[in-house]
Short mmCIF file of C-alpha atoms in Angstrom, two decimals:
data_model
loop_
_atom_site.label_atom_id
_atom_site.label_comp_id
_atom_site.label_asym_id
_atom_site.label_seq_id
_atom_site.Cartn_x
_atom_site.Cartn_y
_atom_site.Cartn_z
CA UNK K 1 0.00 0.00 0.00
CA UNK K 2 2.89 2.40 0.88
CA UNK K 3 4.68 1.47 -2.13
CA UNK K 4 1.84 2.15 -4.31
CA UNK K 5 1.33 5.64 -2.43
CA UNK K 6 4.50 6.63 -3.11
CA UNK K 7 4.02 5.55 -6.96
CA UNK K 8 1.37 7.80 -6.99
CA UNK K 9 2.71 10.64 -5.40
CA UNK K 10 5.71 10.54 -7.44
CA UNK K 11 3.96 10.20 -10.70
CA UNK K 12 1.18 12.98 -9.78
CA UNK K 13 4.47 15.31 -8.60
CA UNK K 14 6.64 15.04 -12.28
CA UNK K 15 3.22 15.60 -14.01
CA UNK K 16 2.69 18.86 -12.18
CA UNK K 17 5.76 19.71 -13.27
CA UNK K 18 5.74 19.10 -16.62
CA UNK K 19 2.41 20.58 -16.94
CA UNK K 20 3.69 23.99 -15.22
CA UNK K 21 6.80 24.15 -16.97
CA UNK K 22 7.23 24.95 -20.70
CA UNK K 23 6.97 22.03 -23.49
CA UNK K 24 9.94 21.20 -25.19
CA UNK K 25 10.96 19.87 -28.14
CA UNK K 26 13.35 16.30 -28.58
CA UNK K 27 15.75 19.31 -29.36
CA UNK K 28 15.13 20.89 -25.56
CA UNK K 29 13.91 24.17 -27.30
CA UNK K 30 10.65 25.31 -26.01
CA UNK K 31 7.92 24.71 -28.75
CA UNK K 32 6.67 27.78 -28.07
CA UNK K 33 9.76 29.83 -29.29
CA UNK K 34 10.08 26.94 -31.74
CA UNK K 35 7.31 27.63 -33.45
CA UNK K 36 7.09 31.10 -33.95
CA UNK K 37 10.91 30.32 -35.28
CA UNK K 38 9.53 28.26 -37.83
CA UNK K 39 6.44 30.81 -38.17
CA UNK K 40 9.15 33.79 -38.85
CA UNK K 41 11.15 31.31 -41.52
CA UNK K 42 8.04 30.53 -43.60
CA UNK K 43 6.66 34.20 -43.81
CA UNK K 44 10.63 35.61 -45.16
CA UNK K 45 10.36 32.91 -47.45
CA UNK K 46 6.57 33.82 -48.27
CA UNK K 47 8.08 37.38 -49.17
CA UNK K 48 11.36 36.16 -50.70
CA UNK K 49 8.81 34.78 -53.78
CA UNK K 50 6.88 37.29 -54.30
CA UNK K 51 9.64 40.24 -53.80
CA UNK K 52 10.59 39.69 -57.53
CA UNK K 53 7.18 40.78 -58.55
CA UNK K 54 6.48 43.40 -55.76
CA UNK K 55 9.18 45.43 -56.95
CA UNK K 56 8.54 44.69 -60.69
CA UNK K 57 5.33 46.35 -59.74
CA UNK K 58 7.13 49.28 -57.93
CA UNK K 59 9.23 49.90 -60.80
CA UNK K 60 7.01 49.86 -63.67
CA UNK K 61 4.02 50.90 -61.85
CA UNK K 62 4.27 52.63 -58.47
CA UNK K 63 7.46 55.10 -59.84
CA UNK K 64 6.02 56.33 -63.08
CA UNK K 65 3.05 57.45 -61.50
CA UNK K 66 4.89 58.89 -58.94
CA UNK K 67 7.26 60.66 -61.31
CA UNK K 68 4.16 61.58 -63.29
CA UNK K 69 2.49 63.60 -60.25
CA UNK K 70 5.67 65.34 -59.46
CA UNK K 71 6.11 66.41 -63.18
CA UNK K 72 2.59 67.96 -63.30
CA UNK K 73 3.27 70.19 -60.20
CA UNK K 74 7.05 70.76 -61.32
CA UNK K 75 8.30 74.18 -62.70
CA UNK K 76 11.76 73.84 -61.09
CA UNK K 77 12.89 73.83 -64.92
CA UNK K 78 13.10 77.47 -65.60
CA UNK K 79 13.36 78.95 -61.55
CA UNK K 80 16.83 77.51 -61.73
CA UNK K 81 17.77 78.95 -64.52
CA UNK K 82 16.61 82.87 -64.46
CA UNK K 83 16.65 83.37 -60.58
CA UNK K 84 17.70 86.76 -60.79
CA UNK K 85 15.08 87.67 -63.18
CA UNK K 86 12.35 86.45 -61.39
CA UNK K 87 13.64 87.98 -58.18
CA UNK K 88 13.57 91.42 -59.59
CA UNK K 89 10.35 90.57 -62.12
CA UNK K 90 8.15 90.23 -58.73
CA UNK K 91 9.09 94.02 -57.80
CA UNK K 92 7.51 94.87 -60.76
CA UNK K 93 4.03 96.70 -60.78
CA UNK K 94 3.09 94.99 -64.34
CA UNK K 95 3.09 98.89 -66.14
CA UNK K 96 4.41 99.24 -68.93
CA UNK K 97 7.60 97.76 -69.74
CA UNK K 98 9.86 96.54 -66.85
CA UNK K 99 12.42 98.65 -65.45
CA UNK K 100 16.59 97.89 -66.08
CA UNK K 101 16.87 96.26 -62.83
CA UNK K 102 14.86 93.27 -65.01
CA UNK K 103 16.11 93.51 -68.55
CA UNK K 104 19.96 93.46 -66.71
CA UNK K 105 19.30 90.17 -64.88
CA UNK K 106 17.51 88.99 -68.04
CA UNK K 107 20.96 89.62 -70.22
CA UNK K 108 23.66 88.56 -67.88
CA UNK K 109 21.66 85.32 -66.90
CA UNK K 110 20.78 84.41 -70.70
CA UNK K 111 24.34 85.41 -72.16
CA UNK K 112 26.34 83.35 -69.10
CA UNK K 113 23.70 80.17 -69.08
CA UNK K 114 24.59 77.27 -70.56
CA UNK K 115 23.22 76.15 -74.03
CA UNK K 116 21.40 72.95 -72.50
CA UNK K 117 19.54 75.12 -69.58
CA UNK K 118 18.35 77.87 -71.71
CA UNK K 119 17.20 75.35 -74.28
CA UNK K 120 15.21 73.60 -71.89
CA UNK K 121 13.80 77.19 -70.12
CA UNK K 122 12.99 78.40 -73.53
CA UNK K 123 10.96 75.33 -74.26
CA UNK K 124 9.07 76.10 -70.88
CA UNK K 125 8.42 79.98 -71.20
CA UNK K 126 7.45 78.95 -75.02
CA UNK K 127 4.14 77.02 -73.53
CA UNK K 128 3.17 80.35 -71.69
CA UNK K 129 4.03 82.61 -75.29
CA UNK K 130 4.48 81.56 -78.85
CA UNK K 131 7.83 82.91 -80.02
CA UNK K 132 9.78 83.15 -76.19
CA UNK K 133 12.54 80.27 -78.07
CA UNK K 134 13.56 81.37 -80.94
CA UNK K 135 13.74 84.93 -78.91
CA UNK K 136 16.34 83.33 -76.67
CA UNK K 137 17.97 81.52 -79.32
CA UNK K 138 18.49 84.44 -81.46
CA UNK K 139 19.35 86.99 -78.26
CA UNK K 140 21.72 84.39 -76.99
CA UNK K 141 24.32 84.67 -79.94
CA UNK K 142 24.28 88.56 -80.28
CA UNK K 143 24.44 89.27 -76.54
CA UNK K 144 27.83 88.45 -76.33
CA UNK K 145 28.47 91.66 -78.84
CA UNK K 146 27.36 94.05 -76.29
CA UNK K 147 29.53 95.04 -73.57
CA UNK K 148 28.27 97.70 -71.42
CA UNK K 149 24.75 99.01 -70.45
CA UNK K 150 22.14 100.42 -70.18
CA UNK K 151 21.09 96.97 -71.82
CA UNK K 152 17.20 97.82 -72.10
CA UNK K 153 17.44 99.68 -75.53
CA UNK K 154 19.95 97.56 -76.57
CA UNK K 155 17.98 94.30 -75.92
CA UNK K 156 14.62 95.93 -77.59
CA UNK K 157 17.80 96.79 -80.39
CA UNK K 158 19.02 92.96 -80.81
CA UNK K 159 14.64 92.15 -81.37
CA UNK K 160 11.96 94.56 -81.00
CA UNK K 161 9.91 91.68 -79.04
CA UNK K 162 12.15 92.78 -75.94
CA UNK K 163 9.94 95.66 -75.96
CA UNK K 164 6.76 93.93 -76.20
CA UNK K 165 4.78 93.98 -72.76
CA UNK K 166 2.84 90.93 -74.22
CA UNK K 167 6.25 88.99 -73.61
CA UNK K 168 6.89 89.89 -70.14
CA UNK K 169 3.74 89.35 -68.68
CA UNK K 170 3.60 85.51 -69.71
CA UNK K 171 6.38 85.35 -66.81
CA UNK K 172 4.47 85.75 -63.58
CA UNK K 173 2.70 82.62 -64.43
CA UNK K 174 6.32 80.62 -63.78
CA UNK K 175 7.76 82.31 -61.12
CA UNK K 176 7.04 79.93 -58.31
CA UNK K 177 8.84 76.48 -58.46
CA UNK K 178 5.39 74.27 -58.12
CA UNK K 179 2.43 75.03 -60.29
CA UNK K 180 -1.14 74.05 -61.03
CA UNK K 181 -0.94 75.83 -64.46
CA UNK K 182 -0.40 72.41 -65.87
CA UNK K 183 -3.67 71.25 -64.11
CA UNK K 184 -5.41 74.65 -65.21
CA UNK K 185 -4.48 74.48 -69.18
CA UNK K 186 -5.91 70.67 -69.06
CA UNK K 187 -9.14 71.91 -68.49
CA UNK K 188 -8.90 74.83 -70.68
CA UNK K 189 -7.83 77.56 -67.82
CA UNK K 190 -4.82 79.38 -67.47
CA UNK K 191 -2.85 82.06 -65.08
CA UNK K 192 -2.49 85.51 -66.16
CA UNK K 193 0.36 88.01 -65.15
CA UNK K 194 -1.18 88.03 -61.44
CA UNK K 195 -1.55 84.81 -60.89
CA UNK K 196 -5.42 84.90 -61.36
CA UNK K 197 -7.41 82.00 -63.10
CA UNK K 198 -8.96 83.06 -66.24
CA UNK K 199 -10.45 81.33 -68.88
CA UNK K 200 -7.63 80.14 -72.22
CA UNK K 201 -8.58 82.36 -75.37
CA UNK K 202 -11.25 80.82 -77.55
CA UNK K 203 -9.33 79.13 -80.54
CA UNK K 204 -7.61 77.15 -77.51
CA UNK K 205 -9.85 75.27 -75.48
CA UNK K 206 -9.85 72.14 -76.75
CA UNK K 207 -9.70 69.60 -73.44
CA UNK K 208 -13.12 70.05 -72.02
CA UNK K 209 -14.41 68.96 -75.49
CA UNK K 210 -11.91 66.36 -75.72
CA UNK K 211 -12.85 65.31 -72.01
CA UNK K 212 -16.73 64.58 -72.96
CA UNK K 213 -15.71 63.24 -76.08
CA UNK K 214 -13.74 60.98 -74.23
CA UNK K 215 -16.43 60.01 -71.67
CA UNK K 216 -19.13 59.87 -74.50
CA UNK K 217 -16.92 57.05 -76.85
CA UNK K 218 -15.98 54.70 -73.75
CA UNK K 219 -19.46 55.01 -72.58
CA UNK K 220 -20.90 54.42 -75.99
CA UNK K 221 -18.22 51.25 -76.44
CA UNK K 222 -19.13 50.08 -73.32
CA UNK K 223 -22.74 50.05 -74.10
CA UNK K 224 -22.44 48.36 -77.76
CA UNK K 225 -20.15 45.87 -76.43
CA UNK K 226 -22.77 44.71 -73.58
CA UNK K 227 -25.31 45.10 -76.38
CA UNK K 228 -23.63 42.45 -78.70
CA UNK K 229 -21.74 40.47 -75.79
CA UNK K 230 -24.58 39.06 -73.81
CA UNK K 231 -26.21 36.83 -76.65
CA UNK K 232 -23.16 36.10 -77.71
CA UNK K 233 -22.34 34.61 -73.72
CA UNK K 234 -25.32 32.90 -73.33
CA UNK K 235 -25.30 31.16 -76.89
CA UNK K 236 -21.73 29.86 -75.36
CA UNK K 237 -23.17 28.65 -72.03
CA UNK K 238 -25.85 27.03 -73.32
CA UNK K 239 -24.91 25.50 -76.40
CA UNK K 240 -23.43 22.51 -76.38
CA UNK K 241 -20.11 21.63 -76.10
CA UNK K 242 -18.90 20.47 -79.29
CA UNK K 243 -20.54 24.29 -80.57
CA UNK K 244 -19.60 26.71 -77.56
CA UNK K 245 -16.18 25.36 -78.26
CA UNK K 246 -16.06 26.47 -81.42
CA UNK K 247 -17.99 29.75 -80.91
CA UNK K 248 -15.24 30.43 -78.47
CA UNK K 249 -12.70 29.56 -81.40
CA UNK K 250 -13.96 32.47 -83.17
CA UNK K 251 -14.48 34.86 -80.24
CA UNK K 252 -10.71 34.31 -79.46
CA UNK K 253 -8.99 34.47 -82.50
CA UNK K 254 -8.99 38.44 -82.76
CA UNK K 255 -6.52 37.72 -80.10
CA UNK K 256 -4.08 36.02 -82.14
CA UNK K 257 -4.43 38.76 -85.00
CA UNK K 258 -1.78 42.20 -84.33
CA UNK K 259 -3.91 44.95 -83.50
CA UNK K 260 -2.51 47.17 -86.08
CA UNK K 261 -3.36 44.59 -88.58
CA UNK K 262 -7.04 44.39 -87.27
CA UNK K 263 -7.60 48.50 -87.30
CA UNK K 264 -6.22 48.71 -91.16
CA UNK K 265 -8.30 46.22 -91.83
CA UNK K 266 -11.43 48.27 -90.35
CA UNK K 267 -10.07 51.13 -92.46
CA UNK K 268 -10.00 49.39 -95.89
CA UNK K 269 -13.71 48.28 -94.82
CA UNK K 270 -14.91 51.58 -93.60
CA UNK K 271 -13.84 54.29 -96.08
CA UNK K 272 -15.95 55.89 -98.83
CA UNK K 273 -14.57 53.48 -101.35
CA UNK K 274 -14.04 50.35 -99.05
CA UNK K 275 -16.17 47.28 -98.78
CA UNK K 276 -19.31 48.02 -96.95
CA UNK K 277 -20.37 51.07 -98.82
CA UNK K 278 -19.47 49.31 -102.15
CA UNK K 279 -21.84 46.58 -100.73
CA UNK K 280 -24.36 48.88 -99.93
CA UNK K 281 -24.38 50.98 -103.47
CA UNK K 282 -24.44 46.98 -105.05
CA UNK K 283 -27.67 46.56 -102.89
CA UNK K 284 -29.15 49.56 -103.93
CA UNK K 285 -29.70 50.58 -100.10
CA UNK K 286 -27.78 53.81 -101.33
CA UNK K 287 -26.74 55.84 -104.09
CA UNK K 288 -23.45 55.68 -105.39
CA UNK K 289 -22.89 59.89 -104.56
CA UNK K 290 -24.23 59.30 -101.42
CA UNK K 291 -21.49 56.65 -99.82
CA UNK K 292 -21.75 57.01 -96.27
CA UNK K 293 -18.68 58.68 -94.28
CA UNK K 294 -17.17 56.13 -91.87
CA UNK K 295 -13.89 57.03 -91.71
CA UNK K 296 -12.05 59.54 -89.78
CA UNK K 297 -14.46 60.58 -87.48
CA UNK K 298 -15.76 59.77 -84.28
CA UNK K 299 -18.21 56.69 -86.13
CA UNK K 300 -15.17 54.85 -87.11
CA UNK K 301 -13.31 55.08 -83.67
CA UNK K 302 -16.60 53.85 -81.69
CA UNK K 303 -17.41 50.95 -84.67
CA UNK K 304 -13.43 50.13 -84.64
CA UNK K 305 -13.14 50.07 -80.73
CA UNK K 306 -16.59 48.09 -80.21
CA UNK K 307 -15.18 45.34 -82.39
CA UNK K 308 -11.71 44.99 -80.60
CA UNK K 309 -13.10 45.43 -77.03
CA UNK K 310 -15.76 43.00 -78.04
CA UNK K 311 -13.73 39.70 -76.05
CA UNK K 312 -13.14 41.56 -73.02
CA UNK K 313 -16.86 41.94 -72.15
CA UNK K 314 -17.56 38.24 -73.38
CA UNK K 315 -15.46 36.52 -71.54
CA UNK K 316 -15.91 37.97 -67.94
CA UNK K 317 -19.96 37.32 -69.19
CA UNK K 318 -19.35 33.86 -70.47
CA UNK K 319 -17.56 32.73 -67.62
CA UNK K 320 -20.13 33.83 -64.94
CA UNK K 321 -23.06 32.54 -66.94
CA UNK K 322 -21.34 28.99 -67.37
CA UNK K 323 -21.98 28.96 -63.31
CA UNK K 324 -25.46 29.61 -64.00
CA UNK K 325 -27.59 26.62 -63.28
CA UNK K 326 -29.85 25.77 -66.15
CA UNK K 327 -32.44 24.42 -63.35
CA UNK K 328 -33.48 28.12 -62.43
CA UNK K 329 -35.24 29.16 -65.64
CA UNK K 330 -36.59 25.64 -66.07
CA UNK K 331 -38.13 26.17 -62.26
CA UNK K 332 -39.05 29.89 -63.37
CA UNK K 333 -41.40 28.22 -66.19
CA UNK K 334 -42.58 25.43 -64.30
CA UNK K 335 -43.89 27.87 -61.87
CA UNK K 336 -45.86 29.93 -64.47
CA UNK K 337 -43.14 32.42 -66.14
CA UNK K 338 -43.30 33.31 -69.05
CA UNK K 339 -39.26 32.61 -70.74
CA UNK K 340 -39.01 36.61 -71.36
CA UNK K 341 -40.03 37.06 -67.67
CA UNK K 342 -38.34 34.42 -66.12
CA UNK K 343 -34.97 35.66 -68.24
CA UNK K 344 -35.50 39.16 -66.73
CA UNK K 345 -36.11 38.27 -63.41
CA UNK K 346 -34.22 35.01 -62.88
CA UNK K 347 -31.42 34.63 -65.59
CA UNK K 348 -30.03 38.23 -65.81
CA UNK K 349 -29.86 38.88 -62.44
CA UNK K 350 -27.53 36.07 -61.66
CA UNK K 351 -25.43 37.26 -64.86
CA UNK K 352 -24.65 40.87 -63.12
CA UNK K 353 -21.36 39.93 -61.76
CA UNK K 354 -20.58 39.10 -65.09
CA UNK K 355 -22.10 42.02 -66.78
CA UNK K 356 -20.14 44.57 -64.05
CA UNK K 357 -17.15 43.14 -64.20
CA UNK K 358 -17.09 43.46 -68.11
CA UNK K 359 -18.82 46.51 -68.10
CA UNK K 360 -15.59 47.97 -66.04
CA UNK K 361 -12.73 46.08 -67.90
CA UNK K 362 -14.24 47.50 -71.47
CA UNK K 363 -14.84 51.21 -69.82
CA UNK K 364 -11.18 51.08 -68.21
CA UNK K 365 -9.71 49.77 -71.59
CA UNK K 366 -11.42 52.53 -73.82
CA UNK K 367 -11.00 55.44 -71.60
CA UNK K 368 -7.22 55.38 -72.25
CA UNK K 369 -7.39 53.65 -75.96
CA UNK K 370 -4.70 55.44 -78.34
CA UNK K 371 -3.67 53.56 -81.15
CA UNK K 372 -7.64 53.16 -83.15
CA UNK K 373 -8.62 56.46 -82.73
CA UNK K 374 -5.57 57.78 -83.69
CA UNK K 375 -5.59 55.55 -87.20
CA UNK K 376 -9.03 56.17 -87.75
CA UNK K 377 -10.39 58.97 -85.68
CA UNK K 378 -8.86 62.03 -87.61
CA UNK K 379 -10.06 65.62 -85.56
CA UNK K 380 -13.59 64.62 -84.27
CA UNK K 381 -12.53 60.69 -83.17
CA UNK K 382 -9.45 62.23 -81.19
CA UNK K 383 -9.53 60.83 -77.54
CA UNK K 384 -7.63 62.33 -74.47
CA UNK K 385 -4.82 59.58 -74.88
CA UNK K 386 -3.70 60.99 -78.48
CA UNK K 387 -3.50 64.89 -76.91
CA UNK K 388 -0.85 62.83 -74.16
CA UNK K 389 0.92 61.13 -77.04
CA UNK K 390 1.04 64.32 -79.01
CA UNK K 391 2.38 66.31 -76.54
CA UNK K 392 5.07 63.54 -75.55
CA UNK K 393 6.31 63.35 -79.42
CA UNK K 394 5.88 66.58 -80.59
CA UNK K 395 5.79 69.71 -77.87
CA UNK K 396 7.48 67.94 -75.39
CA UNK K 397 5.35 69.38 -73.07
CA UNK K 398 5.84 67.25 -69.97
CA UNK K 399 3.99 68.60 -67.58
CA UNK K 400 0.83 68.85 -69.42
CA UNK K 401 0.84 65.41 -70.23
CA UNK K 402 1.66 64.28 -66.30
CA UNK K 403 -1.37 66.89 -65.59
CA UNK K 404 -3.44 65.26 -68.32
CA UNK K 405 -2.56 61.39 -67.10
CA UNK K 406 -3.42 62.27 -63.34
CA UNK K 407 -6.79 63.87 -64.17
CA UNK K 408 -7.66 60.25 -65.95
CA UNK K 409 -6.29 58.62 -63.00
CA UNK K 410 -7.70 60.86 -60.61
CA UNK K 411 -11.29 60.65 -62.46
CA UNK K 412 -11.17 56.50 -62.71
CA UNK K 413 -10.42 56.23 -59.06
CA UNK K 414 -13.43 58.65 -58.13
CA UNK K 415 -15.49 56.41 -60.53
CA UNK K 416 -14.05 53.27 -59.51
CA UNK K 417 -15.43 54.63 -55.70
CA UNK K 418 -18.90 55.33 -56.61
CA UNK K 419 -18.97 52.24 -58.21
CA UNK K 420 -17.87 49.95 -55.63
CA UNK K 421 -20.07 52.39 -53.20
CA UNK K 422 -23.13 51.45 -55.68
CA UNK K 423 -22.66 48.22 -56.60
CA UNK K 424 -19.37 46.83 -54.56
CA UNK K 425 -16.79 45.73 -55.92
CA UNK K 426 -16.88 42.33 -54.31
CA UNK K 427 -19.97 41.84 -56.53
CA UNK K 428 -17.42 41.52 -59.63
CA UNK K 429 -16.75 37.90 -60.29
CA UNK K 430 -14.90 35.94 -63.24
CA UNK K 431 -16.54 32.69 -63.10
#
């Protein structure tokens, strides 16, 4: 009895102990400590396979937006270069002409700047006034002929548009290093001499309309492309397989054609001579003096974009309607629906997932489409994209573009927001 008491005891004692003290592992290491060791190893090696793509993503994406907001707010280009000039331009009351203290600092700093500065400031103060470059190009080379002031008639000497006020003025709109100008002329506003908002002169605004023009294609390619997509997705969940297949054969292969190939093609088709008005004079549905105008205008860009966005809203469609059990409609009828009513109340509302989610992906796509419009737009198809691309290749106007690209941005986030306040965006689904 004693024996088996002290068994007991003995036993009962090393289990209290264990069962105070902390669980180890056959390697003596606590297993709490052990596993949040092994916890720590697994998340570093979680993040060593995906840093390759995280800072793919920062490079290509995160930084060029980033360098694009800076560049829209960025006038640094020309401060640096006339400092003195703008100094002494801000004690000026805007009468008249400026005083010498200006057209001194104007002289020294453009005959002593380098080549590559003034190039660049010209380029800047030549988006504020027509004419400020070739001004400083030609001023540059004779300024080093003139030794000695008073340098105000001898500037207005060297070209008489020193002595234009119109010039001069342009200037207070660039002498702070950070602007909204860019911002301003992107929706047809600009600074005057005092800094004051006013409205760009007539023959210049161009980006509102371009703006609504914008909104009005995407929209209108949007709502085609629903238009012609949904048949098209339910003819490919319902059919059989052996047909879908093939439907989806066809719906495909635009993919595997270039893009530039696809919009020449649209062109030969589309224009005065092409193939569907010579079709359409050989049916007798019009005159032969009456071909109707689908090229280079806004027509061909919303035709031309409709067709090549066309796959983007059918598959997001197709792949949410495939989930779509055909035992709901035939329950619909069996309980009295009619098929039209049964499709409207049954059918399509199971299919909005699929109908936002291609709805967005088209919109998104179209907003910021460049290549159609430019081929086959000409002046009225022009979208927002080809004033960016214009202004990268040909005025080099930076700044504008960055202000241009941030107001899309800026505008498909707010939408993007309403949208998933409306709807939510967990409602979008891919099958």
């Amino acid at each position: 009895f004693y024996l088996a008491f002290f068994c007991a005891f003995f036993i009962i004692k090393i289990m209290n102990q264990t069962a105070t003290g902390p669980i180890l592992t056959t390697e003596g290491i606590p297993l709490k400590v052990s596993l949040q060791k092994a916890e720590r190893k697994n998340k570093v090696r979680a993040f060593l396979l995906v840093a390759p793509l995280l800072l793919f993503i920062l490079i290509t994406f995160l930084v060029p937006i980033g360098d694009m907001l800076v560049r829209s707010v960025d006038d640094r280009e020309i401060n640096t270069v006339f400092p003195k000039t703008f100094e002494v331009y801000n004690k000026w009351d805007k009468q008249g002409l400026p005083p010498e203290e200006v057209y001194e600092a104007m002289f020294f700093e453009l005959r002593d700047g380098k080549g590559y500065s003034i190039g660049r400031a010209s380029t800047r103060m030549n988006y504020s006034k027509s004419g400020w470059k070739s001004l400083l190009k030609k001023s540059k080379r004779k300024f080093k002929k003139i030794e000695s002031g008073p340098y105000k008639e001898q500037m207005i000497a060297v070209d008489k548009r020193w002595g234009d006020r119109e010039y001069w003025l342009p200037i207070g709109q660039m002498v702070d290093p950070t602007t909204a100008g860019y911002y301003l002329n992107a929706i047809d506003l600009k600074y005057d001499s005092n800094k004051e908002v006013i409205q760009q002169p007539e023959n210049r605004r161009i980006y509102n309309h371009t703006w609504i023009k914008t909104f009005k294609v995407s929209l209108l390619v949007m709502f085609f492309c629903l238009i012609l997509g949904y048949p098209i997705s339910y003819l490919l969940a319902t059919l059989p397989l052996r047909y879908s297949n093939l439907l989806m054969i066809c719906v495909l292969l635009p993919f595997w054609t270039s893009l530039l190939v696809r919009t020449v093609a649209w062109m030969v088709m589309l224009q005065q001579k092409g193939v569907f008005n010579n079709l359409m004079v050989m049916a007798h549905i019009i005159a032969d003096e009456n071909r109707w105008k689908l090229m280079y205008n806004e027509t061909a860009t919303i035709i031309v974009m409709t067709q090549i966005l066309l796959p983007f809203m059918v598959l997001p469609l197709y792949s949410v309607m495939k989930t779509i059990s055909p035992s709901y409609m035939r329950a619909a009828l069996n309980l009295g629906a009619s098929p039209l009513h049964a499709f409207y109340r049954v059918y399509m509302p199971n299919s909005v997932p699929g109908i936002s989610a291609g709805c967005m992906l088209v919109f998104i796509l179209a907003i910021g489409y460049y290549i159609t419009p430019e081929l086959v737009g000409g002046k009225d198809g022009q979208l927002i994209g080809n004033w960016i691309a214009y202004h990268l290749k040909t005025t080099l106007n930076w700044g504008l573009c960055a202000s241009l690209g941030a107001i899309l941005l800026a505008v498909m986030t707010i939408l993007y927001w309403v949208y998933n306040k409306l709807v939510g965006i967990e409602n979008i689904k891919l099958g």
